[in-house]
mmCIF file of C-alpha atoms in Angstrom:
data_model
loop_
_atom_site.group_PDB
_atom_site.id
_atom_site.type_symbol
_atom_site.label_atom_id
_atom_site.label_comp_id
_atom_site.label_asym_id
_atom_site.label_seq_id
_atom_site.Cartn_x
_atom_site.Cartn_y
_atom_site.Cartn_z
ATOM 1 C CA UNK A 1 0.000 0.000 0.000
ATOM 2 C CA UNK A 2 2.842 2.400 0.861
ATOM 3 C CA UNK A 3 4.448 1.749 -2.530
ATOM 4 C CA UNK A 4 1.124 2.361 -4.283
ATOM 5 C CA UNK A 5 0.616 5.683 -2.464
ATOM 6 C CA UNK A 6 4.159 6.804 -3.303
ATOM 7 C CA UNK A 7 3.647 5.890 -6.943
ATOM 8 C CA UNK A 8 0.313 7.706 -7.007
ATOM 9 C CA UNK A 9 1.884 10.820 -5.483
ATOM 10 C CA UNK A 10 4.649 10.726 -8.096
ATOM 11 C CA UNK A 11 2.171 10.470 -10.955
ATOM 12 C CA UNK A 12 0.039 13.317 -9.639
ATOM 13 C CA UNK A 13 3.039 15.514 -8.882
ATOM 14 C CA UNK A 14 4.564 14.891 -12.312
ATOM 15 C CA UNK A 15 1.307 15.720 -14.048
ATOM 16 C CA UNK A 16 0.724 18.804 -11.920
ATOM 17 C CA UNK A 17 4.083 20.168 -13.051
ATOM 18 C CA UNK A 18 3.720 19.343 -16.732
ATOM 19 C CA UNK A 19 2.704 22.869 -17.833
ATOM 20 C CA UNK A 20 0.214 21.402 -20.292
ATOM 21 C CA UNK A 21 -1.630 24.701 -20.608
ATOM 22 C CA UNK A 22 1.471 26.580 -21.714
ATOM 23 C CA UNK A 23 1.827 27.176 -25.448
ATOM 24 C CA UNK A 24 4.452 24.891 -26.980
ATOM 25 C CA UNK A 25 6.231 25.077 -30.336
ATOM 26 C CA UNK A 26 6.838 22.017 -32.495
ATOM 27 C CA UNK A 27 6.164 20.526 -35.902
ATOM 28 C CA UNK A 28 3.269 18.302 -36.898
ATOM 29 C CA UNK A 29 3.009 15.628 -39.581
ATOM 30 C CA UNK A 30 0.063 13.426 -40.552
ATOM 31 C CA UNK A 31 -0.988 9.865 -41.268
ATOM 32 C CA UNK A 32 -2.729 9.340 -44.605
ATOM 33 C CA UNK A 33 -5.217 6.950 -42.961
ATOM 34 C CA UNK A 34 -7.040 7.574 -39.679
ATOM 35 C CA UNK A 35 -7.050 3.823 -39.096
ATOM 36 C CA UNK A 36 -3.345 4.100 -38.285
ATOM 37 C CA UNK A 37 -4.346 6.083 -35.195
ATOM 38 C CA UNK A 38 -7.520 4.202 -34.295
ATOM 39 C CA UNK A 39 -5.475 1.015 -33.873
ATOM 40 C CA UNK A 40 -2.912 2.833 -31.757
ATOM 41 C CA UNK A 41 -1.316 2.347 -28.356
ATOM 42 C CA UNK A 42 -4.262 3.726 -26.360
ATOM 43 C CA UNK A 43 -6.366 0.716 -27.353
ATOM 44 C CA UNK A 44 -9.457 2.606 -28.494
ATOM 45 C CA UNK A 45 -9.754 0.626 -31.716
ATOM 46 C CA UNK A 46 -12.461 1.737 -34.139
ATOM 47 C CA UNK A 47 -14.148 3.652 -31.295
ATOM 48 C CA UNK A 48 -11.457 6.322 -31.664
ATOM 49 C CA UNK A 49 -13.045 7.551 -34.881
ATOM 50 C CA UNK A 50 -16.133 8.598 -32.943
ATOM 51 C CA UNK A 51 -14.337 10.322 -30.079
ATOM 52 C CA UNK A 52 -13.611 13.628 -31.796
ATOM 53 C CA UNK A 53 -14.898 13.339 -35.333
ATOM 54 C CA UNK A 54 -11.696 11.696 -36.509
ATOM 55 C CA UNK A 55 -9.480 14.554 -35.270
ATOM 56 C CA UNK A 56 -6.899 12.248 -33.716
ATOM 57 C CA UNK A 57 -3.222 12.454 -32.824
ATOM 58 C CA UNK A 58 -0.269 10.304 -31.878
ATOM 59 C CA UNK A 59 1.801 12.081 -29.206
ATOM 60 C CA UNK A 60 5.388 11.844 -27.991
ATOM 61 C CA UNK A 61 6.098 9.986 -24.710
ATOM 62 C CA UNK A 62 6.116 13.191 -22.627
ATOM 63 C CA UNK A 63 2.469 13.750 -23.635
ATOM 64 C CA UNK A 64 1.421 10.103 -23.874
ATOM 65 C CA UNK A 65 2.690 9.551 -20.299
ATOM 66 C CA UNK A 66 2.656 5.742 -20.425
ATOM 67 C CA UNK A 67 -1.025 5.842 -21.329
ATOM 68 C CA UNK A 68 -2.193 8.459 -18.803
ATOM 69 C CA UNK A 69 -2.330 10.992 -21.668
ATOM 70 C CA UNK A 70 -4.748 8.880 -23.710
ATOM 71 C CA UNK A 71 -7.902 10.859 -24.393
ATOM 72 C CA UNK A 72 -6.294 14.238 -23.637
ATOM 73 C CA UNK A 73 -7.347 17.102 -25.906
ATOM 74 C CA UNK A 74 -5.032 19.680 -27.475
ATOM 75 C CA UNK A 75 -5.668 22.768 -29.565
ATOM 76 C CA UNK A 76 -3.153 22.888 -32.403
ATOM 77 C CA UNK A 77 -2.640 25.580 -35.013
ATOM 78 C CA UNK A 78 0.006 25.958 -37.674
ATOM 79 C CA UNK A 79 2.093 29.126 -37.829
ATOM 80 C CA UNK A 80 1.720 29.847 -41.545
ATOM 81 C CA UNK A 81 -0.872 32.642 -41.446
ATOM 82 C CA UNK A 82 -1.334 32.567 -45.223
ATOM 83 C CA UNK A 83 -2.218 28.890 -45.209
ATOM 84 C CA UNK A 84 -3.817 28.210 -41.836
ATOM 85 C CA UNK A 85 -6.616 29.479 -39.634
ATOM 86 C CA UNK A 86 -6.012 31.287 -36.367
ATOM 87 C CA UNK A 87 -8.142 28.770 -34.449
ATOM 88 C CA UNK A 88 -6.557 25.593 -35.779
ATOM 89 C CA UNK A 89 -8.270 22.451 -34.538
ATOM 90 C CA UNK A 90 -8.697 20.338 -31.409
ATOM 91 C CA UNK A 91 -7.345 16.790 -31.439
ATOM 92 C CA UNK A 92 -7.609 13.828 -29.076
ATOM 93 C CA UNK A 93 -4.570 11.690 -28.227
ATOM 94 C CA UNK A 94 -5.173 8.076 -29.270
ATOM 95 C CA UNK A 95 -1.664 6.772 -29.959
ATOM 96 C CA UNK A 96 2.028 7.009 -29.096
ATOM 97 C CA UNK A 97 4.430 8.798 -31.435
ATOM 98 C CA UNK A 98 7.915 7.385 -30.675
ATOM 99 C CA UNK A 99 9.601 9.824 -33.088
ATOM 100 C CA UNK A 100 10.709 12.968 -31.221
ATOM 101 C CA UNK A 101 11.054 14.840 -34.514
ATOM 102 C CA UNK A 102 7.459 15.997 -34.042
ATOM 103 C CA UNK A 103 5.359 16.207 -30.879
ATOM 104 C CA UNK A 104 2.270 15.131 -32.830
ATOM 105 C CA UNK A 105 1.370 13.086 -35.876
ATOM 106 C CA UNK A 106 -2.211 13.936 -36.810
ATOM 107 C CA UNK A 107 -4.921 12.163 -38.711
ATOM 108 C CA UNK A 108 -5.290 13.618 -42.205
ATOM 109 C CA UNK A 109 -8.693 15.031 -41.205
ATOM 110 C CA UNK A 110 -7.142 16.947 -38.302
ATOM 111 C CA UNK A 111 -4.191 18.056 -40.428
ATOM 112 C CA UNK A 112 -6.400 19.530 -43.164
ATOM 113 C CA UNK A 113 -8.541 21.217 -40.477
ATOM 114 C CA UNK A 114 -5.535 23.415 -39.700
ATOM 115 C CA UNK A 115 -5.825 25.018 -43.136
ATOM 116 C CA UNK A 116 -8.021 27.822 -44.391
ATOM 117 C CA UNK A 117 -11.059 26.862 -46.423
ATOM 118 C CA UNK A 118 -10.082 25.466 -49.802
ATOM 119 C CA UNK A 119 -6.411 24.999 -48.860
ATOM 120 C CA UNK A 120 -6.599 21.512 -47.381
ATOM 121 C CA UNK A 121 -4.762 19.900 -50.271
ATOM 122 C CA UNK A 122 -2.034 22.535 -50.063
ATOM 123 C CA UNK A 123 -1.214 21.698 -46.463
ATOM 124 C CA UNK A 124 -1.280 17.968 -47.214
ATOM 125 C CA UNK A 125 1.329 18.499 -49.917
ATOM 126 C CA UNK A 126 3.669 20.056 -47.345
ATOM 127 C CA UNK A 127 3.411 16.996 -45.119
ATOM 128 C CA UNK A 128 5.141 18.738 -42.204
ATOM 129 C CA UNK A 129 4.317 22.165 -40.748
ATOM 130 C CA UNK A 130 5.406 24.350 -37.850
ATOM 131 C CA UNK A 131 2.704 24.454 -35.183
ATOM 132 C CA UNK A 132 2.012 25.672 -31.683
ATOM 133 C CA UNK A 133 -0.265 23.902 -29.256
ATOM 134 C CA UNK A 134 -1.673 23.825 -25.751
ATOM 135 C CA UNK A 135 -3.821 21.427 -23.785
ATOM 136 C CA UNK A 136 -7.524 22.245 -23.533
ATOM 137 C CA UNK A 137 -10.449 20.587 -21.716
ATOM 138 C CA UNK A 138 -12.270 17.785 -23.515
ATOM 139 C CA UNK A 139 -15.975 18.537 -23.924
ATOM 140 C CA UNK A 140 -18.370 15.668 -24.645
ATOM 141 C CA UNK A 141 -21.466 17.774 -23.917
ATOM 142 C CA UNK A 142 -24.189 15.337 -22.750
ATOM 143 C CA UNK A 143 -21.972 12.234 -22.945
ATOM 144 C CA UNK A 144 -20.980 10.673 -19.620
ATOM 145 C CA UNK A 145 -17.754 8.854 -18.936
ATOM 146 C CA UNK A 146 -18.184 5.335 -20.343
ATOM 147 C CA UNK A 147 -16.581 2.002 -19.517
ATOM 148 C CA UNK A 148 -16.269 -0.697 -22.147
ATOM 149 C CA UNK A 149 -15.680 -4.289 -21.043
ATOM 150 C CA UNK A 150 -12.946 -5.733 -23.239
ATOM 151 C CA UNK A 151 -13.393 -9.002 -25.114
ATOM 152 C CA UNK A 152 -10.538 -10.555 -23.145
ATOM 153 C CA UNK A 153 -12.605 -10.357 -19.926
ATOM 154 C CA UNK A 154 -13.648 -13.716 -18.454
ATOM 155 C CA UNK A 155 -16.140 -13.676 -15.599
ATOM 156 C CA UNK A 156 -15.425 -14.267 -12.741
ATOM 157 C CA UNK A 157 -11.636 -14.544 -13.162
ATOM 158 C CA UNK A 158 -10.582 -11.509 -15.181
ATOM 159 C CA UNK A 159 -11.943 -8.051 -15.986
ATOM 160 C CA UNK A 160 -10.454 -5.569 -18.459
ATOM 161 C CA UNK A 161 -12.123 -2.221 -19.084
ATOM 162 C CA UNK A 162 -11.503 0.609 -21.494
ATOM 163 C CA UNK A 163 -12.301 4.154 -20.336
ATOM 164 C CA UNK A 164 -14.002 6.360 -22.925
ATOM 165 C CA UNK A 165 -15.186 9.979 -23.217
ATOM 166 C CA UNK A 166 -13.279 11.472 -20.298
ATOM 167 C CA UNK A 167 -14.174 15.149 -20.081
ATOM 168 C CA UNK A 168 -12.327 18.010 -18.443
ATOM 169 C CA UNK A 169 -8.568 18.322 -18.348
ATOM 170 C CA UNK A 170 -7.230 15.675 -16.011
ATOM 171 C CA UNK A 171 -5.594 12.266 -16.141
ATOM 172 C CA UNK A 172 -6.885 9.097 -14.511
ATOM 173 C CA UNK A 173 -4.040 7.709 -12.399
ATOM 174 C CA UNK A 174 -5.861 4.981 -10.443
ATOM 175 C CA UNK A 175 -9.025 2.867 -10.743
ATOM 176 C CA UNK A 176 -10.717 0.748 -8.043
ATOM 177 C CA UNK A 177 -13.618 -1.705 -8.300
ATOM 178 C CA UNK A 178 -16.021 -3.141 -5.718
ATOM 179 C CA UNK A 179 -19.388 -4.830 -5.603
ATOM 180 C CA UNK A 180 -22.185 -2.284 -5.383
ATOM 181 C CA UNK A 181 -22.804 -1.527 -1.705
ATOM 182 C CA UNK A 182 -19.534 -3.107 -0.540
ATOM 183 C CA UNK A 183 -16.656 -1.202 1.120
ATOM 184 C CA UNK A 184 -14.118 -3.790 -0.077
ATOM 185 C CA UNK A 185 -12.277 -2.196 -2.988
ATOM 186 C CA UNK A 186 -9.731 -3.843 -5.281
ATOM 187 C CA UNK A 187 -7.398 -1.823 -7.474
ATOM 188 C CA UNK A 188 -7.037 -2.239 -11.231
ATOM 189 C CA UNK A 189 -3.717 -1.936 -13.047
ATOM 190 C CA UNK A 190 -3.161 -0.039 -16.273
ATOM 191 C CA UNK A 191 -2.716 -2.779 -18.873
ATOM 192 C CA UNK A 192 -1.948 -0.316 -21.664
ATOM 193 C CA UNK A 193 -3.250 3.048 -22.811
ATOM 194 C CA UNK A 194 -6.851 3.523 -21.694
ATOM 195 C CA UNK A 195 -7.265 -0.147 -20.707
ATOM 196 C CA UNK A 196 -7.250 -1.216 -17.034
ATOM 197 C CA UNK A 197 -7.560 -4.771 -15.696
ATOM 198 C CA UNK A 198 -7.711 -7.006 -12.635
ATOM 199 C CA UNK A 199 -7.827 -10.697 -11.801
ATOM 200 C CA UNK A 200 -9.616 -9.941 -8.516
ATOM 201 C CA UNK A 201 -13.148 -9.515 -9.845
ATOM 202 C CA UNK A 202 -15.929 -8.963 -7.282
ATOM 203 C CA UNK A 203 -19.237 -10.698 -7.865
ATOM 204 C CA UNK A 204 -22.535 -9.007 -8.612
ATOM 205 C CA UNK A 205 -23.055 -5.485 -9.961
ATOM 206 C CA UNK A 206 -19.901 -3.368 -9.821
ATOM 207 C CA UNK A 207 -19.074 0.182 -8.794
ATOM 208 C CA UNK A 208 -15.914 2.044 -9.783
ATOM 209 C CA UNK A 209 -13.932 4.931 -8.423
ATOM 210 C CA UNK A 210 -11.237 6.871 -10.235
ATOM 211 C CA UNK A 211 -8.384 9.051 -8.992
ATOM 212 C CA UNK A 212 -7.815 12.015 -11.307
ATOM 213 C CA UNK A 213 -5.188 14.768 -11.236
ATOM 214 C CA UNK A 214 -7.731 17.472 -10.400
ATOM 215 C CA UNK A 215 -5.538 18.902 -7.660
ATOM 216 C CA UNK A 216 -2.171 18.432 -6.050
ATOM 217 C CA UNK A 217 -3.591 15.645 -3.885
ATOM 218 C CA UNK A 218 -5.743 14.124 -6.613
ATOM 219 C CA UNK A 219 -9.508 13.696 -6.467
ATOM 220 C CA UNK A 220 -11.783 10.665 -6.212
ATOM 221 C CA UNK A 221 -14.589 10.330 -8.742
ATOM 222 C CA UNK A 222 -17.106 7.718 -7.568
ATOM 223 C CA UNK A 223 -19.369 5.932 -10.060
ATOM 224 C CA UNK A 224 -21.799 4.143 -7.735
ATOM 225 C CA UNK A 225 -23.201 1.637 -10.229
ATOM 226 C CA UNK A 226 -21.483 0.986 -13.549
ATOM 227 C CA UNK A 227 -21.457 -2.679 -14.527
ATOM 228 C CA UNK A 228 -24.582 -4.815 -14.029
ATOM 229 C CA UNK A 229 -24.251 -8.279 -12.500
ATOM 230 C CA UNK A 230 -24.573 -9.783 -15.985
ATOM 231 C CA UNK A 231 -21.918 -7.573 -17.588
ATOM 232 C CA UNK A 232 -20.765 -8.781 -20.972
ATOM 233 C CA UNK A 233 -17.480 -8.462 -22.889
ATOM 234 C CA UNK A 234 -17.694 -6.117 -25.857
ATOM 235 C CA UNK A 235 -20.332 -3.916 -24.218
ATOM 236 C CA UNK A 236 -19.941 -0.265 -23.172
ATOM 237 C CA UNK A 237 -21.671 0.973 -20.022
ATOM 238 C CA UNK A 238 -22.561 4.524 -18.967
ATOM 239 C CA UNK A 239 -20.786 5.344 -15.693
ATOM 240 C CA UNK A 240 -23.400 7.898 -14.699
ATOM 241 C CA UNK A 241 -20.679 10.489 -13.996
ATOM 242 C CA UNK A 242 -18.468 12.817 -15.973
ATOM 243 C CA UNK A 243 -15.170 14.495 -15.166
ATOM 244 C CA UNK A 244 -15.125 18.252 -15.726
ATOM 245 C CA UNK A 245 -12.180 19.238 -13.510
ATOM 246 C CA UNK A 246 -9.200 21.241 -14.724
ATOM 247 C CA UNK A 247 -5.967 19.907 -13.244
ATOM 248 C CA UNK A 248 -3.964 22.328 -11.141
ATOM 249 C CA UNK A 249 -0.423 23.034 -12.226
ATOM 250 C CA UNK A 250 2.622 24.171 -10.319
ATOM 251 C CA UNK A 251 4.075 26.214 -13.186
ATOM 252 C CA UNK A 252 1.119 28.227 -14.473
ATOM 253 C CA UNK A 253 2.343 31.821 -15.056
ATOM 254 C CA UNK A 254 2.031 31.066 -18.770
ATOM 255 C CA UNK A 255 -1.630 30.114 -18.400
ATOM 256 C CA UNK A 256 -3.129 33.604 -18.596
ATOM 257 C CA UNK A 257 -6.086 32.551 -20.755
ATOM 258 C CA UNK A 258 -4.866 34.360 -23.866
ATOM 259 C CA UNK A 259 -3.439 33.016 -27.090
ATOM 260 C CA UNK A 260 -2.859 35.825 -29.573
#
C-alpha cells in the first residue's frame, strides 16, 4: 500500500508540473489513414473515430505519459498565417508517437482542419508544418464517462475495461472496483493506454472509483453503479458520472487565458 501511495503521489506531482496549458512550439506531420491512429497504443480501436470526429493524434512519450495521456485534448494551429486558420483544430490523443522529430502526428482530417477553407490539399502536400499547441479541456457535452468491457474479460476470473469519453482536463491515475454496496475495494492496473484490468473480480453489480489529477492531492470520482451483474465483454456501459475538472499546475504563469 505504501508503494502504491508513493507511486500515485509521483504520478500526480509529475502531471501537476507538466505545464500542459502553456503554449508549446513544435512541428506536426500526418498519417494518410485515420485507421493508423484508431489502432494505436491507447487501445481505443475503431471507437477512436467517434471520439472527436476523426481529429486524432499520436503524441510523444512526454504527452502520452505511459497511457495516462490517452484521451487528452489539445488545440493545435500551424504558424503559416497565409495557409492556416487562427483557431486551428482540437485533437484527441489516441496513440504514441515514438519519433521525437514531431510532438504530434495527426490524422489527415485533423491536419487539413488546420488550413483555411479550400487549402486543405495545399497543407497535405507540405506533409510537415510548424505548429504551436496547448492542452484544452475535452468537452463531450451530454456524454458521460463510459466504460467498455474488453473481449478478453472472463467472468469471474478476469476483468479488463476501457475508459471512454473522459471530459475536463485531467488524467486518470488509479481505478478501483467493488461490488455495489460493498466497502471492499480492489485496485485495477493499467494494462496499456486507456485499458485497465484485474484478476480480482468482485461478484454481482460493480461500482468504480477513479483518482484524477484534479488537484495536487488528486480527487476521487465515484461511479456508484457501472457494470450490471450480468456484464458482458464487448459492451460499453454509462458510468453515470463525468469528469469536468481542470488539473492544477505548479508552473502556471504562462496560463493567462490568452493566445494571440
